[in-house]
CSV table of C-alpha atoms and ligand atoms in Angstrom, one decimal:
chain,number,residue,atom,x,y,z
R,1,UNK,CA,15.5,-16.9,-21.0
R,2,UNK,CA,18.5,-14.6,-19.9
R,3,UNK,CA,21.2,-16.1,-18.0
R,4,UNK,CA,21.5,-14.4,-14.6
R,5,UNK,CA,24.4,-14.8,-12.1
R,6,UNK,CA,22.1,-15.9,-9.2
R,7,UNK,CA,18.5,-16.8,-9.1
R,8,UNK,CA,16.3,-13.8,-9.6
R,9,UNK,CA,14.7,-13.1,-6.3
R,10,UNK,CA,11.1,-14.0,-6.5
R,11,UNK,CA,8.3,-11.4,-6.2
R,12,UNK,CA,6.0,-12.2,-3.3
R,13,UNK,CA,2.5,-13.2,-4.1
R,14,UNK,CA,-0.5,-12.5,-2.0
R,15,UNK,CA,-3.4,-14.9,-2.1
R,16,UNK,CA,-6.8,-13.7,-3.6
R,17,UNK,CA,-9.8,-15.8,-2.8
R,18,UNK,CA,-11.0,-17.9,-5.9
R,19,UNK,CA,-8.3,-16.3,-8.1
R,20,UNK,CA,-4.7,-16.6,-9.0
R,21,UNK,CA,-2.2,-14.8,-6.6
R,22,UNK,CA,-1.4,-11.0,-6.6
R,23,UNK,CA,2.3,-10.5,-7.5
R,24,UNK,CA,3.6,-7.4,-5.4
R,25,UNK,CA,5.5,-4.8,-7.1
R,26,UNK,CA,6.0,-1.6,-5.0
R,27,UNK,CA,4.6,-0.8,-1.7
R,28,UNK,CA,3.7,2.7,-0.8
R,29,UNK,CA,2.8,3.9,2.6
R,30,UNK,CA,0.8,7.0,3.8
R,31,UNK,CA,2.0,8.8,6.9
R,32,UNK,CA,-0.2,10.4,9.5
R,33,UNK,CA,-3.6,9.6,8.0
R,34,UNK,CA,-5.6,9.3,11.1
R,35,UNK,CA,-5.9,12.5,13.3
R,36,UNK,CA,-5.7,10.6,16.7
R,37,UNK,CA,-2.5,8.7,15.6
R,38,UNK,CA,-0.8,11.9,14.5
R,39,UNK,CA,-1.6,13.3,18.0
R,40,UNK,CA,-0.3,10.3,19.8
R,41,UNK,CA,2.9,10.8,17.8
R,42,UNK,CA,3.2,14.4,18.7
R,43,UNK,CA,2.1,15.8,15.3
R,44,UNK,CA,-0.9,17.4,13.7
R,45,UNK,CA,-2.4,16.1,10.4
R,46,UNK,CA,-1.3,18.1,7.5
R,47,UNK,CA,-4.5,18.9,5.3
R,48,UNK,CA,-2.4,20.5,2.7
R,49,UNK,CA,-1.0,17.1,1.2
R,50,UNK,CA,-0.5,13.5,2.2
R,51,UNK,CA,2.9,12.3,2.4
R,52,UNK,CA,4.5,9.0,1.8
R,53,UNK,CA,7.3,6.5,2.4
R,54,UNK,CA,8.0,3.1,0.8
R,55,UNK,CA,8.7,-0.4,1.6
R,56,UNK,CA,10.3,-3.0,-0.8
R,57,UNK,CA,8.5,-6.0,-2.0
R,58,UNK,CA,11.2,-8.0,-0.2
R,59,UNK,CA,9.7,-6.6,3.2
R,60,UNK,CA,6.4,-8.6,2.6
R,61,UNK,CA,5.6,-11.6,5.1
R,62,UNK,CA,2.4,-13.4,4.2
R,63,UNK,CA,-0.3,-13.3,7.1
R,64,UNK,CA,-0.1,-16.4,9.1
R,65,UNK,CA,3.6,-16.7,9.2
R,66,UNK,CA,5.8,-16.0,12.4
R,67,UNK,CA,7.6,-12.7,12.4
R,68,UNK,CA,11.1,-13.0,13.9
R,69,UNK,CA,11.9,-10.1,16.2
R,70,UNK,CA,13.9,-8.0,14.0
R,71,UNK,CA,17.6,-6.8,14.8
R,72,UNK,CA,18.8,-3.5,15.9
R,73,UNK,CA,15.7,-2.3,17.8
R,74,UNK,CA,14.2,-2.6,21.4
R,75,UNK,CA,10.9,-0.8,20.2
R,76,UNK,CA,9.2,-3.0,17.4
R,77,UNK,CA,5.7,-1.4,17.0
R,78,UNK,CA,2.6,-2.6,15.3
R,79,UNK,CA,0.6,-0.4,12.9
R,80,UNK,CA,-2.6,-1.9,11.7
R,81,UNK,CA,-3.7,-0.7,8.2
R,82,UNK,CA,-6.0,-1.1,5.3
R,83,UNK,CA,-4.1,-2.2,2.2
R,84,UNK,CA,-5.2,-1.2,-1.3
R,85,UNK,CA,-4.1,-3.4,-4.1
R,86,UNK,CA,-3.7,-1.7,-7.6
R,87,UNK,CA,-4.9,-3.6,-10.6
R,88,UNK,CA,-4.7,-1.1,-13.4
R,89,UNK,CA,-2.1,1.6,-14.5
R,90,UNK,CA,-3.1,5.0,-13.2
R,91,UNK,CA,-1.0,8.2,-13.9
R,92,UNK,CA,-2.6,11.6,-13.0
R,93,UNK,CA,-6.0,9.9,-12.5
R,94,UNK,CA,-8.6,12.0,-11.4
R,95,UNK,CA,-10.5,11.6,-8.0
R,96,UNK,CA,-13.7,10.7,-9.9
R,97,UNK,CA,-12.0,7.9,-11.8
R,98,UNK,CA,-9.4,6.9,-8.9
R,99,UNK,CA,-11.4,3.7,-7.9
R,100,UNK,CA,-11.0,2.2,-11.4
R,101,UNK,CA,-7.4,1.6,-10.6
R,102,UNK,CA,-8.3,-0.5,-7.4
R,103,UNK,CA,-8.2,-4.4,-7.7
R,104,UNK,CA,-9.0,-5.0,-4.1
R,105,UNK,CA,-8.5,-4.7,-0.4
R,106,UNK,CA,-6.6,-6.3,2.4
R,107,UNK,CA,-5.5,-6.0,6.0
R,108,UNK,CA,-1.9,-5.3,6.8
R,109,UNK,CA,0.6,-4.6,9.4
R,110,UNK,CA,3.1,-1.7,8.9
R,111,UNK,CA,5.7,-3.0,11.4
R,112,UNK,CA,7.9,-0.4,12.6
R,113,UNK,CA,11.3,-0.1,14.4
R,114,UNK,CA,10.1,3.1,16.2
R,115,UNK,CA,13.3,3.8,18.0
R,116,UNK,CA,15.3,3.7,14.6
R,117,UNK,CA,12.5,5.9,13.1
R,118,UNK,CA,12.6,8.3,16.1
R,119,UNK,CA,16.3,8.7,15.7
R,120,UNK,CA,16.0,9.3,12.0
R,121,UNK,CA,13.3,12.1,12.6
R,122,UNK,CA,15.6,13.7,15.1
R,123,UNK,CA,18.6,13.8,12.8
R,124,UNK,CA,16.3,14.7,9.7
R,125,UNK,CA,17.5,11.4,8.0
R,126,UNK,CA,15.3,9.0,6.0
R,127,UNK,CA,13.1,6.5,7.7
R,128,UNK,CA,14.0,3.6,5.8
R,129,UNK,CA,15.8,1.5,8.6
R,130,UNK,CA,12.8,2.2,10.7
R,131,UNK,CA,10.2,1.0,8.2
R,132,UNK,CA,11.7,-1.1,5.2
R,133,UNK,CA,13.3,-4.1,6.7
R,134,UNK,CA,12.6,-8.0,6.2
R,135,UNK,CA,9.1,-9.0,7.3
R,136,UNK,CA,7.9,-5.5,8.0
R,137,UNK,CA,5.1,-5.5,5.7
R,138,UNK,CA,2.7,-8.3,6.8
R,139,UNK,CA,-0.1,-8.7,4.3
R,140,UNK,CA,-3.3,-10.7,4.5
R,141,UNK,CA,-5.1,-12.2,1.5
R,142,UNK,CA,-6.9,-9.7,-0.7
R,143,UNK,CA,-10.5,-9.6,-1.5
R,144,UNK,CA,-11.8,-8.0,-4.8
R,145,UNK,CA,-13.2,-4.7,-4.5
R,146,UNK,CA,-16.6,-6.0,-6.0
R,147,UNK,CA,-16.8,-8.1,-2.8
R,148,UNK,CA,-16.3,-5.4,-0.4
R,149,UNK,CA,-19.0,-2.8,0.4
R,150,UNK,CA,-18.4,1.0,1.1
R,151,UNK,CA,-15.3,1.3,3.0
R,152,UNK,CA,-16.1,4.3,5.3
R,153,UNK,CA,-18.3,2.3,7.7
R,154,UNK,CA,-15.8,-0.5,8.2
R,155,UNK,CA,-14.3,-1.0,11.6
R,156,UNK,CA,-10.5,-1.3,11.6
R,157,UNK,CA,-9.1,-3.0,14.7
R,158,UNK,CA,-6.1,-4.8,16.1
R,159,UNK,CA,-5.9,-7.3,18.9
R,160,UNK,CA,-2.6,-8.1,20.5
R,161,UNK,CA,-3.1,-11.4,22.6
R,162,UNK,CA,-7.0,-10.9,22.5
R,163,UNK,CA,-6.9,-7.4,23.9
R,164,UNK,CA,-8.2,-4.7,21.3
R,165,UNK,CA,-5.3,-2.0,21.1
R,166,UNK,CA,-6.3,-0.2,17.9
R,167,UNK,CA,-10.0,0.6,17.1
R,168,UNK,CA,-11.4,2.9,14.5
R,169,UNK,CA,-13.6,3.4,11.3
R,170,UNK,CA,-12.1,3.7,7.9
R,171,UNK,CA,-14.0,6.8,7.5
R,172,UNK,CA,-11.6,8.3,10.3
R,173,UNK,CA,-9.0,8.5,7.7
R,174,UNK,CA,-7.8,12.1,6.9
R,175,UNK,CA,-7.2,11.3,3.2
R,176,UNK,CA,-9.6,8.9,1.6
R,177,UNK,CA,-8.6,6.0,-0.7
R,178,UNK,CA,-10.0,7.9,-3.6
R,179,UNK,CA,-7.9,11.1,-2.8
R,180,UNK,CA,-4.7,9.0,-2.1
R,181,UNK,CA,-4.8,7.2,-5.3
R,182,UNK,CA,-5.4,10.5,-7.3
R,183,UNK,CA,-2.5,12.2,-5.5
R,184,UNK,CA,-0.1,9.3,-5.6
R,185,UNK,CA,-0.8,8.9,-9.3
R,186,UNK,CA,0.7,12.4,-9.7
R,187,UNK,CA,4.1,11.3,-8.4
R,188,UNK,CA,4.2,7.9,-9.8
R,189,UNK,CA,2.7,5.9,-12.5
R,190,UNK,CA,0.8,3.2,-10.4
R,191,UNK,CA,1.0,-0.2,-11.9
R,192,UNK,CA,-0.8,-3.5,-11.3
R,193,UNK,CA,1.0,-5.1,-8.4
R,194,UNK,CA,1.5,-1.9,-6.5
R,195,UNK,CA,0.0,-2.0,-2.8
R,196,UNK,CA,-0.8,1.2,-0.8
R,197,UNK,CA,-0.8,0.9,3.0
R,198,UNK,CA,-3.2,3.7,3.9
R,199,UNK,CA,-2.0,4.7,7.5
R,200,UNK,CA,-2.8,3.6,11.0
R,201,UNK,CA,-5.3,4.7,13.6
R,202,UNK,CA,-4.3,5.6,17.2
R,203,UNK,CA,-3.1,2.9,19.6
R,204,UNK,CA,0.3,1.9,18.2
R,205,UNK,CA,2.6,0.4,20.6
R,206,UNK,CA,5.4,-2.1,21.2
R,207,UNK,CA,5.2,-5.9,20.7
R,208,UNK,CA,7.5,-8.5,22.1
R,209,UNK,CA,8.4,-12.2,21.5
R,210,UNK,CA,5.5,-14.4,22.2
R,211,UNK,CA,2.8,-11.7,21.2
R,212,UNK,CA,0.0,-12.7,18.8
R,213,UNK,CA,-1.3,-10.1,16.5
R,214,UNK,CA,-4.7,-10.3,14.9
R,215,UNK,CA,-5.9,-7.5,12.8
R,216,UNK,CA,-9.4,-7.1,11.1
R,217,UNK,CA,-11.3,-4.7,8.9
R,218,UNK,CA,-14.9,-5.5,8.3
R,219,UNK,CA,-15.3,-9.0,6.7
R,220,UNK,CA,-11.8,-8.8,5.1
R,221,UNK,CA,-9.6,-11.6,5.6
R,222,UNK,CA,-7.8,-11.1,9.0
R,223,UNK,CA,-4.0,-10.5,9.2
R,224,UNK,CA,-2.3,-12.5,11.8
R,225,UNK,CA,1.3,-13.0,13.0
R,226,UNK,CA,3.2,-14.4,16.0
R,227,UNK,CA,6.2,-12.6,17.0
R,228,UNK,CA,9.1,-15.0,17.7
Y,301,LIG,MN1,2.0,3.1,8.9
């Protein structure tokens, strides 16, 4: 073992039902992947090509834990999303083969400091401080793809304090999981451990301390957190 100056930061591990945990490598996120959400943010979807941003593995908060309200924001937003867990290397993979790279699926929350993101957009600066910060990627346990039926018919919903605020079908996605993986694999060599957050439906909004978030997609394990 190589000596290090301080302990190597641990890779977050997401539970998988009946199997060892899924160690997280990179987190890719798709922007504007539901037309109604793009519209609520004042944009149209771009059918030319999907676009991406990233979060670091250090942004992961396992579902079920409290999320401390983060610093330097007064407008923390929820974005409920389908998370795709990659289980095999994929580089320039075809759409026909793209699903071979999938290990499984989970529910996730792309937590966003919307005020910082808005300021960055205005000044044409990167989104990192709005999107990639501690506890900003809340990830539920992963279900193997073999145990999940066809995705398109599944309902994606988020409840804040028992009130449904986001409600759509996965078939509402502009870019399907297959298309996203094929495209992303032309930019990066996808590796086991990578996660893809596939974008949020309409209904994003602010949360405050005391709120309880509960997100579901079909029969996948729900994602939960309590803002403190
Ligand atoms: Mn998002």
